Amino acid sequence: MTSAISAQNRQRASSWVLPLCWLAVLLDGFDLVVLGTVMPSLLKYKQWDLNPGSASLIATVGLIGMTIGAVTIGAITDIIGRRKALLIAVVSFSVFTLLCAVAPSPEIFSLLRFLAGLGLGGCLPTAIALVTEYSRRERSGSATTTLMTGYHVGAVLTALLGIEVIERYGWQTMFVIGAAPALVIVPLMLRYLPESESFLAARAAAANGTAAPAASTGKRAVATLFQGGMARSTLAFWVTSFMGLLLVYGLNTWLPQIMRSAGYQLGEALVLLLILNVGAVIGLLVAGRVADRNGIRRSTIAWFAAAAVFLAALSIKLPTIGLYISVLLAGIFVFSAQVLVYAYVGRAYPAAGRATALGGSAGVGRIGAICGPIVGGWLLTAGLAYPWGFYVFGGVAAIGAIAVSIAAKPSADDQVGAAVDQQGIAEATA
């Protein structure tokens, strides 16, 4: 009876993992787009006297914080657990985002973006690791892409809010709105979000003297990235994530301004950003199911290749409806391509090293995210953003397709089941 009740409680707790992590990732989606939505207004904000170069620096500083957060989150979760790490990430991001609304100078604004990025950078890999652990193995691809719809639902909502809010109430209001969801998310997470079972098992084993302490476990998790023939795959994932997040952040930061340089009004440019992220949500809903059916490796390569084609197609002058369709198709493939990389990583490594692998992939990807706004800013400053910017972004997607094709095929593509997860838990407690 006791074991049945315990199993029932675990099932109830696990049912909260996806929705709560989805809400946390929604905040990451807000950050993905918010700077792009306010960027035209920041460039016209006379008190700060910004230009594309200095605005790119602000975007870069925030992304550096996210990179540090993503790289260090694996070691942090080994010590305090994934539940606490995710809670700290959500609280810190929300507090510093709220303070951005009252920043008196671009320097203080940049510092606050950096501090917000530290927490936010750890949010995504931790959420993915939790969802992967609690999902059924045969549905890990669709579970990850379902989680990541929160990323782009947040982006879509932010773009919609930008259209309605910025010109009426000022760009500062966007950061107040971005902090508000924590008032709901944090209490729900405190009450319902369970801890990672693999972390609890490892901690119990360490307490009983049958496992190494957390620091040793963390070293072992890092070692899994390069042992057993995984070094090639790890490097391939890093390159692919770099290219994928360069696209995501380059487009979301500068697409409105690129389209303004092509002659569109601010409202029209923000509509295109909205359509881009609507395409992202559609792509995520489709990509996970395609990956579960046809294999994560083949699907990821195909998605990056399609992204390259449709990004290059945006350089062609089209009537309004044709432009909307092209941007929608680009969104469908660009953003879900990067999410498939995370799903691929989640299948390729054992549970003991999964958070570290995801954190490493996300961390290196954040370097690409830093480069995305810089590349876009340089193209705008040089007067090359339209149409050459889309050729550059298309080339980046093509490199991503080549890089991910180098990664080894995960055994989960052919043999799905709990064995890999059980092996990972056993290694964590050995």
CSV table of C-alpha atoms in Angstrom, one decimal:
chain,number,residue,atom,x,y,z
A,1,MET,CA,0.0,0.0,0.0
A,2,THR,CA,2.8,2.4,0.9
A,3,SER,CA,4.6,1.9,-2.3
A,4,ALA,CA,1.4,2.3,-4.3
A,5,ILE,CA,0.7,5.6,-2.5
A,6,SER,CA,4.3,6.7,-3.1
A,7,ALA,CA,4.0,5.9,-6.8
A,8,GLN,CA,0.7,7.8,-7.0
A,9,ASN,CA,2.4,10.8,-5.4
A,10,ARG,CA,5.3,10.7,-7.8
A,11,GLN,CA,2.9,10.5,-10.7
A,12,ARG,CA,1.0,13.5,-9.4
A,13,ALA,CA,4.2,15.5,-8.9
A,14,SER,CA,5.5,14.6,-12.3
A,15,SER,CA,2.3,15.9,-13.9
A,16,TRP,CA,3.3,19.4,-12.8
A,17,VAL,CA,6.8,19.3,-14.3
A,18,LEU,CA,6.0,20.2,-17.9
A,19,PRO,CA,3.5,23.0,-17.3
A,20,LEU,CA,5.7,24.7,-14.6
A,21,CYS,CA,8.8,24.4,-16.7
A,22,TRP,CA,6.8,25.6,-19.7
A,23,LEU,CA,5.9,28.8,-17.7
A,24,ALA,CA,9.6,29.3,-16.7
A,25,VAL,CA,10.7,28.9,-20.3
A,26,LEU,CA,8.0,31.4,-21.3
A,27,LEU,CA,10.1,34.0,-19.4
A,28,ASP,CA,13.1,33.1,-21.6
A,29,GLY,CA,10.9,33.7,-24.6
A,30,PHE,CA,10.1,37.1,-23.3
A,31,ASP,CA,13.8,38.0,-23.1
A,32,LEU,CA,14.4,36.5,-26.5
A,33,VAL,CA,12.2,39.2,-28.1
A,34,VAL,CA,11.9,42.1,-25.7
A,35,LEU,CA,15.2,43.8,-26.8
A,36,GLY,CA,14.2,43.5,-30.4
A,37,THR,CA,10.8,45.1,-29.7
A,38,VAL,CA,12.2,48.0,-27.8
A,39,MET,CA,15.3,48.5,-29.9
A,40,PRO,CA,13.8,51.0,-32.4
A,41,SER,CA,12.6,53.0,-29.4
A,42,LEU,CA,15.9,52.8,-27.6
A,43,LEU,CA,17.7,54.1,-30.7
A,44,LYS,CA,15.3,57.1,-30.7
A,45,TYR,CA,15.6,57.6,-26.9
A,46,LYS,CA,17.4,61.0,-26.8
A,47,GLN,CA,18.4,60.7,-23.2
A,48,TRP,CA,20.7,57.8,-24.0
A,49,ASP,CA,21.8,58.7,-27.5
A,50,LEU,CA,22.4,55.1,-28.7
A,51,ASN,CA,23.5,53.9,-32.1
A,52,PRO,CA,23.4,50.4,-33.6
A,53,GLY,CA,26.9,49.7,-32.3
A,54,SER,CA,26.2,50.7,-28.7
A,55,ALA,CA,22.8,49.0,-28.8
A,56,SER,CA,24.5,45.8,-29.9
A,57,LEU,CA,26.9,46.2,-26.9
A,58,ILE,CA,23.9,46.3,-24.6
A,59,ALA,CA,22.5,43.1,-26.2
A,60,THR,CA,25.9,41.5,-25.9
A,61,VAL,CA,26.3,42.2,-22.2
A,62,GLY,CA,23.0,40.6,-21.4
A,63,LEU,CA,23.9,37.5,-23.4
A,64,ILE,CA,27.3,37.2,-21.7
A,65,GLY,CA,25.4,36.9,-18.4
A,66,MET,CA,23.2,34.2,-20.0
A,67,THR,CA,26.3,32.4,-21.2
A,68,ILE,CA,27.8,32.3,-17.8
A,69,GLY,CA,24.5,31.2,-16.2
A,70,ALA,CA,24.1,28.4,-18.8
A,71,VAL,CA,27.7,27.1,-18.5
A,72,THR,CA,27.7,27.0,-14.7
A,73,ILE,CA,24.2,25.6,-14.1
A,74,GLY,CA,25.2,22.0,-14.4
A,75,ALA,CA,27.6,22.3,-11.5
A,76,ILE,CA,25.1,24.3,-9.5
A,77,THR,CA,22.3,21.7,-9.9
A,78,ASP,CA,24.7,19.0,-8.8
A,79,ILE,CA,25.0,20.8,-5.5
A,80,ILE,CA,21.6,22.3,-4.8
A,81,GLY,CA,19.3,20.3,-7.1
A,82,ARG,CA,17.4,21.3,-10.2
A,83,ARG,CA,14.3,22.5,-8.4
A,84,LYS,CA,16.1,25.1,-6.3
A,85,ALA,CA,18.3,26.1,-9.3
A,86,LEU,CA,15.2,26.8,-11.4
A,87,LEU,CA,13.5,28.7,-8.7
A,88,ILE,CA,16.6,30.9,-8.2
A,89,ALA,CA,16.8,31.5,-12.0
A,90,VAL,CA,13.2,32.7,-12.2
A,91,VAL,CA,13.3,34.9,-9.2
A,92,SER,CA,16.6,36.6,-10.1
A,93,PHE,CA,15.6,37.2,-13.7
A,94,SER,CA,12.3,38.7,-12.7
A,95,VAL,CA,13.8,41.1,-10.1
A,96,PHE,CA,16.5,42.4,-12.4
A,97,THR,CA,14.2,42.7,-15.4
A,98,LEU,CA,11.8,44.9,-13.3
A,99,LEU,CA,14.8,47.1,-12.3
A,100,CYS,CA,15.5,47.6,-16.1
A,101,ALA,CA,12.4,49.7,-16.3
A,102,VAL,CA,13.9,52.3,-14.0
A,103,ALA,CA,17.5,52.2,-15.2
A,104,PRO,CA,18.8,55.8,-15.3
A,105,SER,CA,21.5,55.2,-17.9
A,106,PRO,CA,22.5,52.7,-20.6
A,107,GLU,CA,25.4,51.6,-18.4
A,108,ILE,CA,23.1,50.7,-15.5
A,109,PHE,CA,20.6,49.1,-18.0
A,110,SER,CA,23.5,47.0,-19.4
A,111,LEU,CA,24.5,45.9,-15.9
A,112,LEU,CA,20.9,44.9,-15.0
A,113,ARG,CA,20.6,43.0,-18.3
A,114,PHE,CA,23.8,41.1,-17.4
A,115,LEU,CA,22.5,40.2,-13.9
A,116,ALA,CA,19.1,39.1,-15.3
A,117,GLY,CA,21.0,37.0,-17.8
A,118,LEU,CA,22.9,35.1,-15.1
A,119,GLY,CA,19.6,33.7,-13.8
A,120,LEU,CA,17.9,33.3,-17.1
A,121,GLY,CA,20.8,31.4,-18.7
A,122,GLY,CA,20.3,28.6,-16.2
A,123,CYS,CA,16.6,28.4,-16.7
A,124,LEU,CA,16.4,26.7,-20.1
A,125,PRO,CA,18.9,23.8,-19.6
A,126,THR,CA,17.5,23.0,-16.1
A,127,ALA,CA,13.9,23.0,-17.4
A,128,ILE,CA,14.8,20.8,-20.3
A,129,ALA,CA,16.7,18.3,-18.1
A,130,LEU,CA,13.7,18.1,-15.7
A,131,VAL,CA,11.2,17.6,-18.5
A,132,THR,CA,13.4,15.0,-20.2
A,133,GLU,CA,13.8,13.0,-17.0
A,134,TYR,CA,10.0,13.0,-16.3
A,135,SER,CA,8.9,12.3,-19.8
A,136,ARG,CA,8.4,8.9,-21.4
A,137,ARG,CA,11.5,8.0,-23.3
A,138,GLU,CA,9.7,7.4,-26.6
A,139,ARG,CA,8.2,10.9,-26.4
A,140,SER,CA,11.3,12.8,-25.3
A,141,GLY,CA,11.5,14.7,-28.6
A,142,SER,CA,7.9,16.0,-28.5
A,143,ALA,CA,8.2,16.7,-24.7
A,144,THR,CA,11.2,18.9,-25.4
A,145,THR,CA,9.6,20.7,-28.3
A,146,THR,CA,6.3,21.1,-26.4
A,147,LEU,CA,8.3,22.7,-23.5
A,148,MET,CA,10.0,25.0,-26.0
A,149,THR,CA,6.7,26.3,-27.3
A,150,GLY,CA,6.7,28.3,-24.1
A,151,TYR,CA,9.8,30.0,-25.4
A,152,HIS,CA,8.1,31.2,-28.5
A,153,VAL,CA,4.6,31.8,-27.0
A,154,GLY,CA,6.5,34.2,-24.7
A,155,ALA,CA,8.1,35.7,-27.7
A,156,VAL,CA,4.8,36.0,-29.6
A,157,LEU,CA,3.1,37.6,-26.5
A,158,THR,CA,6.0,40.0,-26.2
A,159,ALA,CA,5.8,41.1,-29.8
A,160,LEU,CA,2.0,41.6,-29.5
A,161,LEU,CA,2.5,43.6,-26.4
A,162,GLY,CA,5.2,45.7,-28.1
A,163,ILE,CA,2.8,46.6,-30.8
A,164,GLU,CA,0.2,47.8,-28.3
A,165,VAL,CA,2.3,49.1,-25.4
A,166,ILE,CA,5.5,50.8,-26.6
A,167,GLU,CA,4.1,53.7,-28.5
A,168,ARG,CA,1.4,54.3,-25.9
A,169,TYR,CA,3.3,53.8,-22.6
A,170,GLY,CA,7.0,53.8,-23.4
A,171,TRP,CA,9.5,51.0,-23.7
A,172,GLN,CA,10.0,50.8,-19.9
A,173,THR,CA,6.6,49.3,-19.5
A,174,MET,CA,7.7,46.1,-21.4
A,175,PHE,CA,10.2,45.3,-18.6
A,176,VAL,CA,7.5,45.7,-15.9
A,177,ILE,CA,5.3,43.3,-17.8
A,178,GLY,CA,8.2,40.9,-18.2
A,179,ALA,CA,8.7,40.7,-14.4
A,180,ALA,CA,5.0,40.3,-13.5
A,181,PRO,CA,4.6,36.5,-14.3
A,182,ALA,CA,6.9,35.6,-11.5
A,183,LEU,CA,4.1,36.6,-9.0
A,184,VAL,CA,2.2,33.5,-10.3
A,185,ILE,CA,5.0,31.2,-11.4
A,186,VAL,CA,7.2,31.2,-8.2
A,187,PRO,CA,4.4,30.3,-5.7
A,188,LEU,CA,3.3,27.4,-8.0
A,189,MET,CA,6.8,26.1,-8.3
A,190,LEU,CA,7.4,26.3,-4.6
A,191,ARG,CA,4.3,24.2,-4.0
A,192,TYR,CA,4.2,21.7,-6.9
A,193,LEU,CA,7.5,21.4,-8.7
A,194,PRO,CA,9.3,18.1,-7.7
A,195,GLU,CA,13.0,17.6,-7.4
A,196,SER,CA,14.9,15.5,-10.0
A,197,GLU,CA,14.8,11.9,-9.0
A,198,SER,CA,18.3,11.2,-10.2
A,199,PHE,CA,19.6,14.1,-8.0
A,200,LEU,CA,17.7,12.7,-5.0
A,201,ALA,CA,19.1,9.3,-5.6
A,202,ALA,CA,22.7,10.6,-6.0
A,203,ARG,CA,22.3,12.7,-2.8
A,204,ALA,CA,21.0,9.7,-0.9
A,205,ALA,CA,23.8,7.5,-2.1
A,206,ALA,CA,26.4,10.2,-1.1
A,207,ALA,CA,24.8,10.5,2.4
A,208,ASN,CA,25.0,6.7,2.8
A,209,GLY,CA,28.6,6.7,1.8
A,210,THR,CA,28.0,4.7,-1.4
A,211,ALA,CA,28.7,7.5,-3.8
A,212,ALA,CA,31.2,10.3,-4.3
A,213,PRO,CA,30.3,13.8,-3.1
A,214,ALA,CA,28.6,16.3,-5.4
A,215,ALA,CA,31.9,17.9,-6.5
A,216,SER,CA,33.2,14.5,-7.7
A,217,THR,CA,29.8,13.7,-9.3
A,218,GLY,CA,30.1,17.0,-11.2
A,219,LYS,CA,33.5,16.1,-12.5
A,220,ARG,CA,32.2,12.7,-13.6
A,221,ALA,CA,29.3,14.4,-15.4
A,222,VAL,CA,31.7,16.6,-17.3
A,223,ALA,CA,33.8,13.6,-18.2
A,224,THR,CA,30.8,11.9,-19.8
A,225,LEU,CA,30.8,14.6,-22.5
A,226,PHE,CA,34.1,13.3,-23.9
A,227,GLN,CA,34.3,9.6,-22.9
A,228,GLY,CA,32.9,6.6,-24.8
A,229,GLY,CA,33.3,8.2,-28.2
A,230,MET,CA,31.2,11.2,-27.3
A,231,ALA,CA,33.9,13.9,-27.9
A,232,ARG,CA,33.0,14.2,-31.6
A,233,SER,CA,29.3,14.5,-30.8
A,234,THR,CA,29.9,17.0,-28.0
A,235,LEU,CA,31.9,19.3,-30.3
A,236,ALA,CA,29.3,18.9,-33.1
A,237,PHE,CA,26.5,19.9,-30.7
A,238,TRP,CA,28.5,22.9,-29.5
A,239,VAL,CA,29.0,24.2,-33.1
A,240,THR,CA,25.4,23.5,-34.0
A,241,SER,CA,24.1,25.3,-30.9
A,242,PHE,CA,26.4,28.2,-31.7
A,243,MET,CA,24.9,28.6,-35.1
A,244,GLY,CA,21.4,28.0,-34.0
A,245,LEU,CA,21.4,30.6,-31.3
A,246,LEU,CA,23.2,33.1,-33.5
A,247,LEU,CA,20.2,32.8,-35.8
A,248,VAL,CA,17.6,33.0,-33.0
A,249,TYR,CA,19.1,36.1,-31.3
A,250,GLY,CA,20.3,37.8,-34.4
A,251,LEU,CA,16.9,37.7,-36.0
A,252,ASN,CA,14.9,38.5,-32.9
A,253,THR,CA,17.1,41.4,-32.0
A,254,TRP,CA,17.4,43.0,-35.4
A,255,LEU,CA,14.6,41.8,-37.7
A,256,PRO,CA,12.3,44.8,-37.0
A,257,GLN,CA,15.2,47.2,-37.6
A,258,ILE,CA,16.3,45.3,-40.8
A,259,MET,CA,12.8,45.6,-42.1
A,260,ARG,CA,12.6,49.3,-41.3
A,261,SER,CA,15.8,49.7,-43.3
A,262,ALA,CA,14.0,48.0,-46.1
A,263,GLY,CA,11.3,50.7,-46.0
A,264,TYR,CA,8.7,49.2,-43.6
A,265,GLN,CA,7.1,51.2,-40.7
A,266,LEU,CA,7.7,50.2,-37.1
A,267,GLY,CA,4.2,48.6,-36.8
A,268,GLU,CA,4.8,46.5,-39.9
A,269,ALA,CA,8.2,45.5,-38.8
A,270,LEU,CA,6.9,44.3,-35.4
A,271,VAL,CA,4.2,42.4,-37.2
A,272,LEU,CA,6.9,40.5,-39.0
A,273,LEU,CA,8.6,39.7,-35.7
A,274,LEU,CA,5.3,38.4,-34.5
A,275,ILE,CA,4.8,36.2,-37.5
A,276,LEU,CA,8.4,34.9,-37.2
A,277,ASN,CA,7.6,33.7,-33.7
A,278,VAL,CA,4.2,32.3,-34.6
A,279,GLY,CA,6.0,30.2,-37.1
A,280,ALA,CA,8.3,29.1,-34.3
A,281,VAL,CA,5.4,27.8,-32.3
A,282,ILE,CA,4.0,25.9,-35.3
A,283,GLY,CA,7.5,24.5,-36.1
A,284,LEU,CA,7.9,23.3,-32.5
A,285,LEU,CA,4.6,21.5,-32.5
A,286,VAL,CA,5.5,19.8,-35.8
A,287,ALA,CA,9.2,19.2,-35.3
A,288,GLY,CA,8.9,17.1,-32.1
A,289,ARG,CA,6.5,14.7,-33.7
A,290,VAL,CA,8.5,14.4,-36.9
A,291,ALA,CA,11.6,13.7,-34.7
A,292,ASP,CA,9.8,11.0,-32.7
A,293,ARG,CA,8.7,9.3,-35.9
A,294,ASN,CA,11.7,9.7,-38.2
A,295,GLY,CA,14.6,10.0,-35.8
A,296,ILE,CA,16.1,13.0,-34.1
A,297,ARG,CA,19.3,13.1,-36.1
A,298,ARG,CA,17.7,13.1,-39.6
A,299,SER,CA,15.1,15.6,-38.4
A,300,THR,CA,17.6,18.1,-37.0
A,301,ILE,CA,19.7,18.0,-40.2
A,302,ALA,CA,16.6,18.5,-42.3
A,303,TRP,CA,15.4,21.4,-40.2
A,304,PHE,CA,18.6,23.4,-40.4
A,305,ALA,CA,18.8,22.8,-44.1
A,306,ALA,CA,15.3,24.1,-44.6
A,307,ALA,CA,16.0,27.1,-42.4
A,308,ALA,CA,19.0,27.9,-44.7
A,309,VAL,CA,16.7,27.9,-47.8
A,310,PHE,CA,13.9,30.0,-46.3
A,311,LEU,CA,16.2,32.6,-44.8
A,312,ALA,CA,17.9,33.1,-48.1
A,313,ALA,CA,14.5,33.4,-49.7
A,314,LEU,CA,13.7,36.4,-47.5
A,315,SER,CA,16.1,38.4,-49.6
A,316,ILE,CA,13.6,38.3,-52.5
A,317,LYS,CA,11.2,41.2,-52.8
A,318,LEU,CA,7.7,39.9,-52.4
A,319,PRO,CA,4.2,41.3,-52.1
A,320,THR,CA,2.9,41.6,-48.6
A,321,ILE,CA,1.2,38.3,-48.4
A,322,GLY,CA,4.2,36.5,-49.9
A,323,LEU,CA,6.5,38.2,-47.4
A,324,TYR,CA,4.3,37.1,-44.5
A,325,ILE,CA,4.3,33.5,-45.7
A,326,SER,CA,8.1,33.6,-46.2
A,327,VAL,CA,8.7,34.9,-42.7
A,328,LEU,CA,6.3,32.3,-41.3
A,329,LEU,CA,8.2,29.5,-43.0
A,330,ALA,CA,11.5,30.8,-41.9
A,331,GLY,CA,10.2,30.9,-38.3
A,332,ILE,CA,8.9,27.3,-38.6
A,333,PHE,CA,12.3,26.0,-39.3
A,334,VAL,CA,14.8,28.4,-37.8
A,335,PHE,CA,13.8,28.2,-34.1
A,336,SER,CA,12.6,24.6,-33.9
A,337,ALA,CA,16.0,23.5,-35.5
A,338,GLN,CA,17.8,24.7,-32.4
A,339,VAL,CA,15.3,23.1,-30.1
A,340,LEU,CA,15.8,19.8,-31.9
A,341,VAL,CA,19.5,20.1,-31.0
A,342,TYR,CA,18.5,20.2,-27.3
A,343,ALA,CA,16.3,17.1,-27.8
A,344,TYR,CA,19.1,15.4,-29.5
A,345,VAL,CA,21.5,16.2,-26.6
A,346,GLY,CA,18.9,14.9,-24.2
A,347,ARG,CA,18.8,11.6,-25.9
A,348,ALA,CA,22.6,11.3,-26.5
A,349,TYR,CA,23.8,11.4,-22.9
A,350,PRO,CA,23.0,9.4,-19.7
A,351,ALA,CA,20.9,11.1,-17.0
A,352,ALA,CA,24.0,11.6,-14.8
A,353,GLY,CA,25.6,13.9,-17.4
A,354,ARG,CA,22.4,15.3,-19.1
A,355,ALA,CA,22.2,18.6,-17.3
A,356,THR,CA,25.9,19.2,-17.8
A,357,ALA,CA,25.6,18.3,-21.5
A,358,LEU,CA,22.6,20.5,-22.0
A,359,GLY,CA,24.3,23.3,-20.0
A,360,GLY,CA,27.4,23.0,-22.1
A,361,SER,CA,25.5,23.0,-25.3
A,362,ALA,CA,23.3,26.0,-24.2
A,363,GLY,CA,26.4,27.8,-22.9
A,364,VAL,CA,28.4,27.5,-26.1
A,365,GLY,CA,25.2,28.4,-28.0
A,366,ARG,CA,24.9,31.6,-25.9
A,367,ILE,CA,28.3,32.6,-27.4
A,368,GLY,CA,26.5,32.4,-30.8
A,369,ALA,CA,23.6,34.3,-29.3
A,370,ILE,CA,26.2,37.1,-28.4
A,371,CYS,CA,27.5,37.1,-31.9
A,372,GLY,CA,24.0,37.3,-33.5
A,373,PRO,CA,23.2,40.9,-32.4
A,374,ILE,CA,26.8,41.9,-33.2
A,375,VAL,CA,26.5,40.5,-36.7
A,376,GLY,CA,23.2,42.2,-37.2
A,377,GLY,CA,24.4,45.5,-35.8
A,378,TRP,CA,27.5,45.4,-38.1
A,379,LEU,CA,25.3,44.6,-41.1
A,380,LEU,CA,23.0,47.6,-40.3
A,381,THR,CA,26.0,49.9,-39.7
A,382,ALA,CA,27.5,48.9,-43.0
A,383,GLY,CA,24.2,49.3,-44.8
A,384,LEU,CA,24.2,45.7,-45.9
A,385,ALA,CA,21.4,44.4,-43.7
A,386,TYR,CA,18.9,44.0,-46.5
A,387,PRO,CA,19.2,41.8,-48.5
A,388,TRP,CA,22.7,40.5,-47.6
A,389,GLY,CA,21.8,39.9,-44.0
A,390,PHE,CA,19.5,37.1,-45.0
A,391,TYR,CA,22.3,35.5,-47.1
A,392,VAL,CA,24.5,35.6,-44.1
A,393,PHE,CA,21.9,34.1,-41.8
A,394,GLY,CA,21.1,31.4,-44.4
A,395,GLY,CA,24.8,30.5,-44.5
A,396,VAL,CA,24.9,30.2,-40.7
A,397,ALA,CA,22.0,27.7,-40.9
A,398,ALA,CA,23.8,25.7,-43.6
A,399,ILE,CA,26.8,25.4,-41.3
A,400,GLY,CA,24.5,24.2,-38.5
A,401,ALA,CA,23.2,21.4,-40.8
A,402,ILE,CA,26.7,20.3,-41.6
A,403,ALA,CA,27.9,20.3,-38.0
A,404,VAL,CA,25.0,18.3,-36.6
A,405,SER,CA,25.4,15.7,-39.3
A,406,ILE,CA,28.8,14.9,-37.7
A,407,ALA,CA,27.2,13.9,-34.4
A,408,ALA,CA,26.8,10.2,-33.7
A,409,LYS,CA,23.4,8.7,-34.1
A,410,PRO,CA,21.9,8.2,-30.6
A,411,SER,CA,20.9,4.7,-29.8
A,412,ALA,CA,17.5,6.0,-28.6
A,413,ASP,CA,16.5,6.5,-32.3
A,414,ASP,CA,16.4,2.8,-32.6
A,415,GLN,CA,15.9,1.5,-29.1
A,416,VAL,CA,13.7,3.6,-26.9
A,417,GLY,CA,13.1,2.6,-23.3
A,418,ALA,CA,14.0,3.3,-19.8
A,419,ALA,CA,17.4,1.4,-19.9
A,420,VAL,CA,19.4,4.5,-20.7
A,421,ASP,CA,17.8,6.5,-17.9
A,422,GLN,CA,18.3,3.7,-15.4
A,423,GLN,CA,21.9,3.5,-16.5
A,424,GLY,CA,22.4,7.2,-15.9
A,425,ILE,CA,20.8,7.0,-12.4
A,426,ALA,CA,23.0,4.0,-11.6
A,427,GLU,CA,26.1,5.9,-12.7
A,428,ALA,CA,25.1,8.9,-10.6
A,429,THR,CA,24.8,6.7,-7.5
A,430,ALA,CA,27.8,4.5,-8.2
